[in-house]
Structures are given as structure tokens and as C-alpha cells.
CSV table of C-alpha atoms in Angstrom, one decimal:
chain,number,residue,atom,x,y,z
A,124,UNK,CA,21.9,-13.7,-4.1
A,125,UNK,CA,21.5,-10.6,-6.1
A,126,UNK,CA,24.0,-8.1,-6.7
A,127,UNK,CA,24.2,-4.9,-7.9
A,128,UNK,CA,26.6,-1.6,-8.1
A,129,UNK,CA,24.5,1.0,-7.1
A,130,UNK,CA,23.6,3.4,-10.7
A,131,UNK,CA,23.4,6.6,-8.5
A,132,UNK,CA,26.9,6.3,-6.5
A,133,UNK,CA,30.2,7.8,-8.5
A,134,UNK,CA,33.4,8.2,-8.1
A,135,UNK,CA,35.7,11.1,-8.9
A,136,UNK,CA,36.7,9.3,-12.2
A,137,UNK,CA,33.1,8.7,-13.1
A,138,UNK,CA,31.9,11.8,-12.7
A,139,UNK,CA,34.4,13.5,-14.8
A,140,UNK,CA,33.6,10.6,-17.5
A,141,UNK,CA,29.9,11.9,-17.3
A,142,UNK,CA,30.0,15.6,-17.1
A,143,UNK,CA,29.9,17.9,-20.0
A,144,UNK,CA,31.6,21.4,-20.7
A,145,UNK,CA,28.9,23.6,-21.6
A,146,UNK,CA,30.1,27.4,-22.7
A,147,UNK,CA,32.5,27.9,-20.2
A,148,UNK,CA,30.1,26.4,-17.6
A,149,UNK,CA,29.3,22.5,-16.1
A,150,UNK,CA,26.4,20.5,-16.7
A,151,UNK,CA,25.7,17.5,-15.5
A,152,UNK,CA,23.7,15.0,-17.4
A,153,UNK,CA,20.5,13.2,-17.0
A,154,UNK,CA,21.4,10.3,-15.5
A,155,UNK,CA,23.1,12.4,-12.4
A,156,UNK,CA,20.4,14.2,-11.9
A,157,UNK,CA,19.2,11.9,-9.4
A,158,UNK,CA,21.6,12.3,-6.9
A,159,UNK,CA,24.7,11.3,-6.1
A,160,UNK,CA,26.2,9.5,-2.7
A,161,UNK,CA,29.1,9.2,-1.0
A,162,UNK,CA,32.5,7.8,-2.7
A,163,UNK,CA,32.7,5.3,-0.7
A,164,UNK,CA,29.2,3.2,-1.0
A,165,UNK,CA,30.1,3.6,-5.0
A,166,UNK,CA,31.6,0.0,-5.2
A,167,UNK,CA,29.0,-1.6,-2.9
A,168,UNK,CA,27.7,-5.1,-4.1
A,169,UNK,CA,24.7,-5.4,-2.2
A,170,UNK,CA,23.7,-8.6,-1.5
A,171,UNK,CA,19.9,-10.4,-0.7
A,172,UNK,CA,16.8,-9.9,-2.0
A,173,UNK,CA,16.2,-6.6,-1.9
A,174,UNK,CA,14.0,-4.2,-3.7
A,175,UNK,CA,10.1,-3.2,-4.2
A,176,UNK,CA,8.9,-6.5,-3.6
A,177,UNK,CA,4.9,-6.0,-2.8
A,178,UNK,CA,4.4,-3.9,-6.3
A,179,UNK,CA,3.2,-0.7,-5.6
A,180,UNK,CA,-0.2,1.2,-5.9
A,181,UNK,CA,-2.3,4.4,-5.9
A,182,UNK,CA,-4.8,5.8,-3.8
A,183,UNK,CA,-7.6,8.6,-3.0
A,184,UNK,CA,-7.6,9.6,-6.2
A,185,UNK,CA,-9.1,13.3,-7.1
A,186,UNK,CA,-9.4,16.0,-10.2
A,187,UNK,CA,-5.8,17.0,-9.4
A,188,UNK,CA,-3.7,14.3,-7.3
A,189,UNK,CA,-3.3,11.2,-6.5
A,190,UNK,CA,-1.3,9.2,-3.6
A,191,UNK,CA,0.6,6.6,-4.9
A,192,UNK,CA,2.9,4.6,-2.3
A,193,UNK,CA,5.4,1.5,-2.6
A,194,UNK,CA,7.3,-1.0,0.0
A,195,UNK,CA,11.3,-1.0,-0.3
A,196,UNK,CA,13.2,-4.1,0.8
A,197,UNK,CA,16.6,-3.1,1.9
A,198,UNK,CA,19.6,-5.0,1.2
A,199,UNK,CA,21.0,-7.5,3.3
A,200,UNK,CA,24.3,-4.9,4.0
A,201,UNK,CA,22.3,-1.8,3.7
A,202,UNK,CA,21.5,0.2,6.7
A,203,UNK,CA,19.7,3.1,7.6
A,204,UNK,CA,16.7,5.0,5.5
A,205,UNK,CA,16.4,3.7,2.1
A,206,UNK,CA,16.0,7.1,-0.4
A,207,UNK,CA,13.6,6.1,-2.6
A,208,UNK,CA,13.1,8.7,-5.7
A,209,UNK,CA,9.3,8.4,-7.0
A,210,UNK,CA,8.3,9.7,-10.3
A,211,UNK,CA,4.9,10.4,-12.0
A,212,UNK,CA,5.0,11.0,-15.9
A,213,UNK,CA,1.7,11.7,-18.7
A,214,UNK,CA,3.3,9.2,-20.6
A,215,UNK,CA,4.7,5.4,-20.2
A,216,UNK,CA,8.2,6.5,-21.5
A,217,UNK,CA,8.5,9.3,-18.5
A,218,UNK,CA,9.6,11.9,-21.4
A,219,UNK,CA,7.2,14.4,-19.7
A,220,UNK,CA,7.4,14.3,-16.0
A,221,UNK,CA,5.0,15.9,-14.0
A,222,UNK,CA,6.2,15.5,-10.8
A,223,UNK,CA,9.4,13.8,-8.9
A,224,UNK,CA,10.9,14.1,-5.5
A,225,UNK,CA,12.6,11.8,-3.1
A,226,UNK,CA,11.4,10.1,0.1
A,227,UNK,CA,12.9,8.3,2.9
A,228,UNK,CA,11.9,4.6,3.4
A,229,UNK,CA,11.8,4.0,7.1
A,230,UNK,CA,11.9,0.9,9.6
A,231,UNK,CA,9.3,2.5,11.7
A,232,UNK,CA,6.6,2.7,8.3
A,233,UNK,CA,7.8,-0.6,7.9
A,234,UNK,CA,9.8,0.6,4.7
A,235,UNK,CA,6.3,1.8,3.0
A,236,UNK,CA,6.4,5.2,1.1
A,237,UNK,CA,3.9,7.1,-0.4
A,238,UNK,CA,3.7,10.8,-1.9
A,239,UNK,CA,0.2,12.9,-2.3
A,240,UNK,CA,1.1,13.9,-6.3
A,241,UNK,CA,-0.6,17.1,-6.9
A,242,UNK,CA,-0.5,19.4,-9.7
A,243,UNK,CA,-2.2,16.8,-12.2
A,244,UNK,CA,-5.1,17.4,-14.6
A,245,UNK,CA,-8.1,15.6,-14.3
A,246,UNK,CA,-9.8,13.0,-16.1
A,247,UNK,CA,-5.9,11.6,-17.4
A,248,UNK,CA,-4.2,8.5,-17.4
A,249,UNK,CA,-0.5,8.6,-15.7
A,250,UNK,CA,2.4,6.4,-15.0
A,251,UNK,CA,4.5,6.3,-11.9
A,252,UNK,CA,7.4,4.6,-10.7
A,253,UNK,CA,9.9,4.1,-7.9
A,254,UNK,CA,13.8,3.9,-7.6
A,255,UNK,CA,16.4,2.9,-4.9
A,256,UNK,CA,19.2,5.7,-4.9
A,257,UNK,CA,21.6,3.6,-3.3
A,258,UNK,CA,21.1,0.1,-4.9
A,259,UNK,CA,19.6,1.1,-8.1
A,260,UNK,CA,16.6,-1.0,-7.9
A,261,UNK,CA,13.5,0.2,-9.8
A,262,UNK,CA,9.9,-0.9,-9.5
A,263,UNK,CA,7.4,-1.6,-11.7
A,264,UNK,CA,5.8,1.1,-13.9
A,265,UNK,CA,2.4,1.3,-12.2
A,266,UNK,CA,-0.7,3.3,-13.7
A,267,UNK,CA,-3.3,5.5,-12.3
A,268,UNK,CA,-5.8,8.3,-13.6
A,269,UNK,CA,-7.4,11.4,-11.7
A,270,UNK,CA,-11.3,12.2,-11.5
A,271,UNK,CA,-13.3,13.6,-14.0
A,272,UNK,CA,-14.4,17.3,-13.5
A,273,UNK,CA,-17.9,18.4,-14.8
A,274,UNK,CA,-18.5,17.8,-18.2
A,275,UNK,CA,-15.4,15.2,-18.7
A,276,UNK,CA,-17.3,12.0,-18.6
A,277,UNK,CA,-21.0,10.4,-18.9
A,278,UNK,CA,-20.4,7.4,-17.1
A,279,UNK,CA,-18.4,6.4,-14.0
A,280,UNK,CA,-16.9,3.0,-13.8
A,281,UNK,CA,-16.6,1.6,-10.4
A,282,UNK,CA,-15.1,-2.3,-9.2
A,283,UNK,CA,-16.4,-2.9,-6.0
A,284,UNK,CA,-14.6,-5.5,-4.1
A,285,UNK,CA,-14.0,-6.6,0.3
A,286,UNK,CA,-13.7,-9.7,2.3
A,287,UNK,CA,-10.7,-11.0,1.0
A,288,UNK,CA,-9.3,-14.0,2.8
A,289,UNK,CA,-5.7,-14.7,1.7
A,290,UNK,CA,-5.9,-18.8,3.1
A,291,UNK,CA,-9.7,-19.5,1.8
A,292,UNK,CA,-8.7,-19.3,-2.1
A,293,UNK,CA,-7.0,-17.5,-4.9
A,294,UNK,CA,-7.6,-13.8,-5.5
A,295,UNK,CA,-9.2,-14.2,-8.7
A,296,UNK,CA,-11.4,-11.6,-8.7
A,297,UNK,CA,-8.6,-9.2,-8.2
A,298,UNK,CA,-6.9,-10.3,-11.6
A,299,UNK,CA,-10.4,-10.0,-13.3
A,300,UNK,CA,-10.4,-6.4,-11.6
A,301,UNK,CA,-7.4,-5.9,-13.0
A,302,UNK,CA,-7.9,-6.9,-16.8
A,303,UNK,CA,-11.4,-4.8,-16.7
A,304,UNK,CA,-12.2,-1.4,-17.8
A,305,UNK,CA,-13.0,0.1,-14.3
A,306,UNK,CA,-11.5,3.1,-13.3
A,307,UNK,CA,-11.7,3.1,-9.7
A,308,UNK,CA,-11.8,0.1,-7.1
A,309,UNK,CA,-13.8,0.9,-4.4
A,310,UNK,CA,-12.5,-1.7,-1.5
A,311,UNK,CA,-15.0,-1.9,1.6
A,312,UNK,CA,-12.9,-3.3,3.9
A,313,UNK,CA,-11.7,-6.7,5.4
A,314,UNK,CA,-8.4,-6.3,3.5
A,315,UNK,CA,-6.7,-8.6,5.5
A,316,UNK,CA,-8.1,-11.2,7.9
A,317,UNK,CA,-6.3,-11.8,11.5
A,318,UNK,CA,-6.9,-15.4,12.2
A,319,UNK,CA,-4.3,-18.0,12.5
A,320,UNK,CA,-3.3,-20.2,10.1
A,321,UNK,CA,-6.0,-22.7,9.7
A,322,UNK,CA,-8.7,-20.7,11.4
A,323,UNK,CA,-11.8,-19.2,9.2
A,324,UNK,CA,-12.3,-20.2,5.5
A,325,UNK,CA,-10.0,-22.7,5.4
A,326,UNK,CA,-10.9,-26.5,4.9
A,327,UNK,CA,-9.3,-29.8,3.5
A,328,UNK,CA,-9.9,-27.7,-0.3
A,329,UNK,CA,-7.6,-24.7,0.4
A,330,UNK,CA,-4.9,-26.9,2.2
A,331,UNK,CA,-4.0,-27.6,-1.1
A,332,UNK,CA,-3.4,-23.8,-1.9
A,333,UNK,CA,-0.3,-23.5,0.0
A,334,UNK,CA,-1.8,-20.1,1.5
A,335,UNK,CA,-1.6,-20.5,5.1
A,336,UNK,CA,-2.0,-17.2,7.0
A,337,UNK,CA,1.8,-15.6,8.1
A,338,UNK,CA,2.4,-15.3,10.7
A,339,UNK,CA,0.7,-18.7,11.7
A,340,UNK,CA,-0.9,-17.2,15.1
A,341,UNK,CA,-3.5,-14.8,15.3
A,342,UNK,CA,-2.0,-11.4,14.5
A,343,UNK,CA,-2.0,-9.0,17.9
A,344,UNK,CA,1.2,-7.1,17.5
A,345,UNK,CA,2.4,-4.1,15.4
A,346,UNK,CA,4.8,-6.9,13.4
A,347,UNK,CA,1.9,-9.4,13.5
A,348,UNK,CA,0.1,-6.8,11.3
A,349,UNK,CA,3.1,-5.9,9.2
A,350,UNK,CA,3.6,-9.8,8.2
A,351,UNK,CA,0.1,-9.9,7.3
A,352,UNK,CA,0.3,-7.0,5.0
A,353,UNK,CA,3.3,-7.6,3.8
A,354,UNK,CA,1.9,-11.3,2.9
A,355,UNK,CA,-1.0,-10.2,1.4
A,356,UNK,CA,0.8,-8.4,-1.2
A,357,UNK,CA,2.8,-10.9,-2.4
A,358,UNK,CA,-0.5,-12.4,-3.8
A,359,UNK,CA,0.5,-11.5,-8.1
A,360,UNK,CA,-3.1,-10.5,-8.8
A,361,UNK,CA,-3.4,-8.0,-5.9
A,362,UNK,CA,-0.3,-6.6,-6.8
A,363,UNK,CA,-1.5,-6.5,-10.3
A,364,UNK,CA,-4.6,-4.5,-9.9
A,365,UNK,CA,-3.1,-2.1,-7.4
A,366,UNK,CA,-0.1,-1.6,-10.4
A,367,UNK,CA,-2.9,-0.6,-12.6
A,368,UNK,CA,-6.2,0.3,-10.9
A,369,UNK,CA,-5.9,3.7,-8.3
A,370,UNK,CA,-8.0,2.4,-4.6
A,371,UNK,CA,-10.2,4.2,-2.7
A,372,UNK,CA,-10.7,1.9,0.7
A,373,UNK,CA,-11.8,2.2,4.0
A,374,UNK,CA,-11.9,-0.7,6.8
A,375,UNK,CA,-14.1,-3.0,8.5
A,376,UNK,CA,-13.8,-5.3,11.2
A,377,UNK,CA,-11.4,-7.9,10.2
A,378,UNK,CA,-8.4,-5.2,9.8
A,379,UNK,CA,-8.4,-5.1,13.1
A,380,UNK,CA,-10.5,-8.4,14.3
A,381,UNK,CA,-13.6,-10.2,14.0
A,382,UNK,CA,-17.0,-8.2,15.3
A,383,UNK,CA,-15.1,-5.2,16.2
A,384,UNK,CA,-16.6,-2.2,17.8
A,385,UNK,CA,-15.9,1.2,19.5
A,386,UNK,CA,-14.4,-0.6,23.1
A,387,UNK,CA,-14.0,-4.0,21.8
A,388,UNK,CA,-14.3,-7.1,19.5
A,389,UNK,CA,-15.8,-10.1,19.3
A,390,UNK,CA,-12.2,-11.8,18.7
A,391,UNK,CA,-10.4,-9.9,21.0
A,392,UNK,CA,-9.9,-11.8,24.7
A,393,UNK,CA,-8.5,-9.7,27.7
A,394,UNK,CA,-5.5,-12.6,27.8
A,395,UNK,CA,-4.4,-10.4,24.2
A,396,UNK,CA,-3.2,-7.2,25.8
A,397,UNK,CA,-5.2,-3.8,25.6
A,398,UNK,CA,-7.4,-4.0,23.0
A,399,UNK,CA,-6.7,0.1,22.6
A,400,UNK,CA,-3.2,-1.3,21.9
A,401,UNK,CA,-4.6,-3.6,18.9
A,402,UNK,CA,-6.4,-1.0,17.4
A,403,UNK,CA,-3.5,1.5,17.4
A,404,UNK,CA,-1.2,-1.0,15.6
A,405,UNK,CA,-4.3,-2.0,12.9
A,406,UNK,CA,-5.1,1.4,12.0
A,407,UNK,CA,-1.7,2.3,12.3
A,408,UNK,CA,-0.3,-0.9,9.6
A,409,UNK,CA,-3.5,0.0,7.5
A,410,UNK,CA,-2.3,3.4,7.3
A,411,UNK,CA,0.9,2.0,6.5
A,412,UNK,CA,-0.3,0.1,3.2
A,413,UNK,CA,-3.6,1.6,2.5
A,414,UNK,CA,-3.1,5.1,2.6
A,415,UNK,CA,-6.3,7.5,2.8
A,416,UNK,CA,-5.9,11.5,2.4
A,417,UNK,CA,-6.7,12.2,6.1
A,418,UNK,CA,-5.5,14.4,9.1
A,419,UNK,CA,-6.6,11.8,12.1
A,420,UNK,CA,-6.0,8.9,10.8
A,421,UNK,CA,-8.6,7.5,13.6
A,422,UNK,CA,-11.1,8.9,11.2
A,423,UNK,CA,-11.4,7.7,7.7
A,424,UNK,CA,-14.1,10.2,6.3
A,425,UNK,CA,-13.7,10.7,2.8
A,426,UNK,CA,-15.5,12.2,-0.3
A,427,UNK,CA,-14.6,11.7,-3.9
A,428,UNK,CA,-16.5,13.8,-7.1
A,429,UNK,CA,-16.8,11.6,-10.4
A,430,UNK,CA,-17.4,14.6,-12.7
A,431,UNK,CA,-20.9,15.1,-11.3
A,432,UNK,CA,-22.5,12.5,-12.0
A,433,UNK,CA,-21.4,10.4,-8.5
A,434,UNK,CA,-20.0,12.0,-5.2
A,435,UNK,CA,-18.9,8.7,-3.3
A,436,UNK,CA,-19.0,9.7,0.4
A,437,UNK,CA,-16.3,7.0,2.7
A,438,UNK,CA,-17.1,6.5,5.9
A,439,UNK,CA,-16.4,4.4,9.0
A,440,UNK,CA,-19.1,2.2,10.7
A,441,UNK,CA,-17.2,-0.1,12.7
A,442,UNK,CA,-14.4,0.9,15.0
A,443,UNK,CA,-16.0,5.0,15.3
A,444,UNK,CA,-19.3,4.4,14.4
A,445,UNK,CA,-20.5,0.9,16.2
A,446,UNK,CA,-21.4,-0.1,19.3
A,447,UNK,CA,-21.2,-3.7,20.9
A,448,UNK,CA,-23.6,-5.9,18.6
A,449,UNK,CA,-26.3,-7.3,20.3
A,450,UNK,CA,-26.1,-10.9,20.9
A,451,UNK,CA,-29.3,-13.6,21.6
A,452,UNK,CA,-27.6,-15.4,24.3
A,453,UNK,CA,-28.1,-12.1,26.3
A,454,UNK,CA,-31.8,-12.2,25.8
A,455,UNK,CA,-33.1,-15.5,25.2
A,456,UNK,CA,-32.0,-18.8,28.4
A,457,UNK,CA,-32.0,-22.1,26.1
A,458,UNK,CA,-34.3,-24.8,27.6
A,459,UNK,CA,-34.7,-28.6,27.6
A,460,UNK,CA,-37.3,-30.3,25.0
């Protein structure tokens, strides 16, 4: 069980330990600047596994921001919103910050944050991390880098990657992602995939994997979706290329489930529930962990500018822009031979 004493939580005697009498005035130092909580969380030993568990990862990237977003596990004997303090820095050190800020880490977002970083200067490399104020727990140091404008660059470097299915093999491809010289991953869609464990793309091969879908069932409710999430970032190599590769994404069918269109899916009985339900709580978890600079987030139109040379238009063409697929068996009667 880990335990920590939370970094950003003082007491009277600490603070006077780390202030500093500055010509008549008070200054506090660096490492207060974060923020300081109440007296009485300062001798705290929180307790489970707590902390930033599925990585973290940047998205929608532009000429001059960037989203970048992480997942906070809270402690077994923490309650409430998490304040998680993000920063974003031109260099690995964070000796030149370019921007900071704080942001609550809520159970209805499922304890995912994100900030839209703006202010940055294109064509450049940054790092970004993440930091509990109450337990102390830091993240990773992820990496990301903004568009070119015109003139910046002669080549655009793009990793185009979809239909990843957690319980029919390793994620391989994400680790070579990872290790390559792309700058953007463009990710089609089929994140996740909703069947059970057991269902599609598994056989006696991948048994061996240990990768059986979570929850085991089909996924149909807003924590079915969560789980799934949740489960597919605990795969290393996913969170690997997300700590070092910025996403642009949009969705296809099996975020929400197989064949889906505008009033319906393939995979979707009326013994489920509404299916209206089940698309609110896909987009809405997608949202969640993938998110896309957007005001309806029903609508995932996007457009990114690589410096001229490539304008990368996003679009939807399944649960907007689809009707029900046509099917043989309503056209053609089998007969005997």
C-alpha cells in the first residue's frame, strides 16, 4: 500500500521553515508556489494505489496549442475533487514554463482532465506534466509539438493507425508508433471494441494473452465504457505513444458498437435499453479520454494545417453521417439446390 505525505500541505512550522525575508517584505519560495491546503490534511498518509495510472497524452494539435489531458486515481481515503496542477514547459527540465494552471479531477469525467494549452509557437517540441496537490503524486513527463506554419517544414510525417482490439493481440504497432519519427498519429477510429470477453478476435492463440475484455460483458452503460477505457490504457505501449506522440482521432463504429448508424447498430438489441442512451454514454466516455477541440461534441468535424503542404480535414461518417447499411438477406430469399 503506498503512502505518501502530501508535498503541497504545510503546517504553521513548515511554512515559517520555507519562507524567506526579502527587504522588509515575504516571499515565498518555489516549491509553495503551488498551493497550499488546509493544516489539517498536512499529516495525511494516504493509502492505495493512487495516482495517474493510464499515462497521459496530447491531442488536436495546432500552430499555437495543444490539448493535453491525464486520468487521476484518488486515494483510497481521499474524497472529493482531486486538484490536479498541469504544466507545459520548451524544455524537459521545466526551467521555462510556458503555461500552468490547475484543474479539478471529477467523478462525473471519471477523474480525466485535460487543458486546451494555448499561447505556444509552432513547429516546437514541448514537455508537459501533471501533479496531485494533495497527495503529491506526479505523472510522467509526456511530449508533444505544435503544427508547422508556412514555410516551417517540407515534409509532414503522419502514423496512421485504428481497429485496435485489446483481447485479439498485443499493441505492437503502437510501440513501433511510438519509437518512430512521426509527428502526428492520425487514429481512425475503433479505439476500443465493446464485445465481451471472448467475443470477436479472440481464439485458442490470444487465450494465452491474458487480455480478456473488462468488464467481461458487452459494454452498454456509462461505467461499462469507462472500464473499457480505462482498460485500454493500461496497455504500456499505448500509453507510451500517447506520452510521446500528440493524437488527432475521430470514431467509428466499434466506440460505440458494431455496424452503427444514425438510429441504430447492428450490435445493438432493443433488450439493451435505448440505443440514444448508448450513444450518449460512448460519445460522452470518448470525449472523456479522447478529447477533440469541439463545441457539440455530437459532431467531431475537425481541420488541421501541416505548414501548407497538408490540410487534414476530420470527419464523422458513421453515427452523423450513415444510414442503416444495406443487408442481402433483405433482397435476395435463399433457396433449396
Amino acid at each position: 500500500m503506498a503512502k505518501v505525505r502530501s508535498a503541497d500541505t504545510l503546517n504553521r512550522r513548515d511554512f515559517i521553515k520555507q519562507t524567506a525575508v526579502l527587504t522588509g517584505g515575504v516571499a515565498l519560495l518555489p516549491g509553495l508556489l503551488s498551493g497550499c491546503d488546509d493544516e489539517d490534511e498536512a499529516d495525511v498518509a494516504y493509502t492505495g494505489e493512487f495516482g495517474f495510472k493510464e499515462g497521459l497524452a496530447s491531442f488536436d494539435p495546432q500552430q499555437d496549442r495543444v490539448i493535453i489531458w491525464t486520468r487521476y486515481t484518488p486515494a483510497d481515503n481521499e474524497s472529493g475533487d482531486a486538484s490536479i496542477r498541469w504544466e507545459v514547459a520548451e524544455d524537459a527540465a521545466f526551467a521555462t514554463l510556458k503555461g500552468s494552471g490547475e484543474l479539478p479531477a471529477r467523478a462525473d469525467a471519471d477523474y480525466t482532465v485535460w487543458a486546451d494549452v494555448s499561447g505556444l509557437s509552432a513547429n516546437r517540441k514541448y514537455y508537459y506534466r501533471f501533479r496531485s496537490g494533495r497527495t503529491g503524486k506526479e505523472s510522467v513527463v509526456g511530449e508533444t509539438r505544435t503544427l508547422p506554419a508556412a514555410g516551417q517544414a517540407s515534409s509532414a510525417k503522419l502514423a496512421v493507425v485504428s481497429c485496435a482490439n485489446y483481447q485479439a493481440g498485443l499493441f505492437n504497432v503502437y510501440g513501433a508508433v511510438a519509437a518512430s519519427d512521426a509527428d502526428v498519429v492520425v487514429h481512425l477510429g475503433d479505439y476500443i471494441y465493446e464485445y465481451g470477453a471472448g467475443g470477436y478476435g479472440t481464439n485458442p492463440t490470444t487465450a494465452g494473452l491474458d487480455r480478456q475484455h473488462q468488464p467481461a460483458t458487452e459494454i452498454l452503460s456509462l461505467g461499462d465504457y469507462r472500464t473499457r477505457y480505462r482498460q485500454y490504457r493500461s496497455d504500456k505501449q499505448l500509453q507510451r505513444v500517447h506520452q510521446l506522440k500528440p493524437f488527432i482521432c475521430v470514431w467509428d463504429d466499434h466506440e460505440l458498437t458494431n455496424d452503427a448508424y444514425t438510429g441504430g447498430a447492428e450490435n445493438h438489441q432493443p433488450s439493451e435499453g435505448s440505443f440514444e442512451q448508448r450513444r450518449q454514454y460512448a460519445q460522452q466516455v470518448w470525449h472523456e479520454y479522447l478529447p477533440a477541440r469541439v463545441s457539440d461534441k455530437t459532431k467531431i468535424y475537425r481541420s488541421f494545417d501541416f505548414g501548407g503542404l497538408v490540410n487534414l480535414l476530420m470527419l464523422d461518417t458513421r453515427m452523423v453521417g450513415r444510414d442503416k447499411q444495406l443487408s442481402l438477406t433483405d433482397y435476395l430469399t435463399p433457396t433449396g439446390g
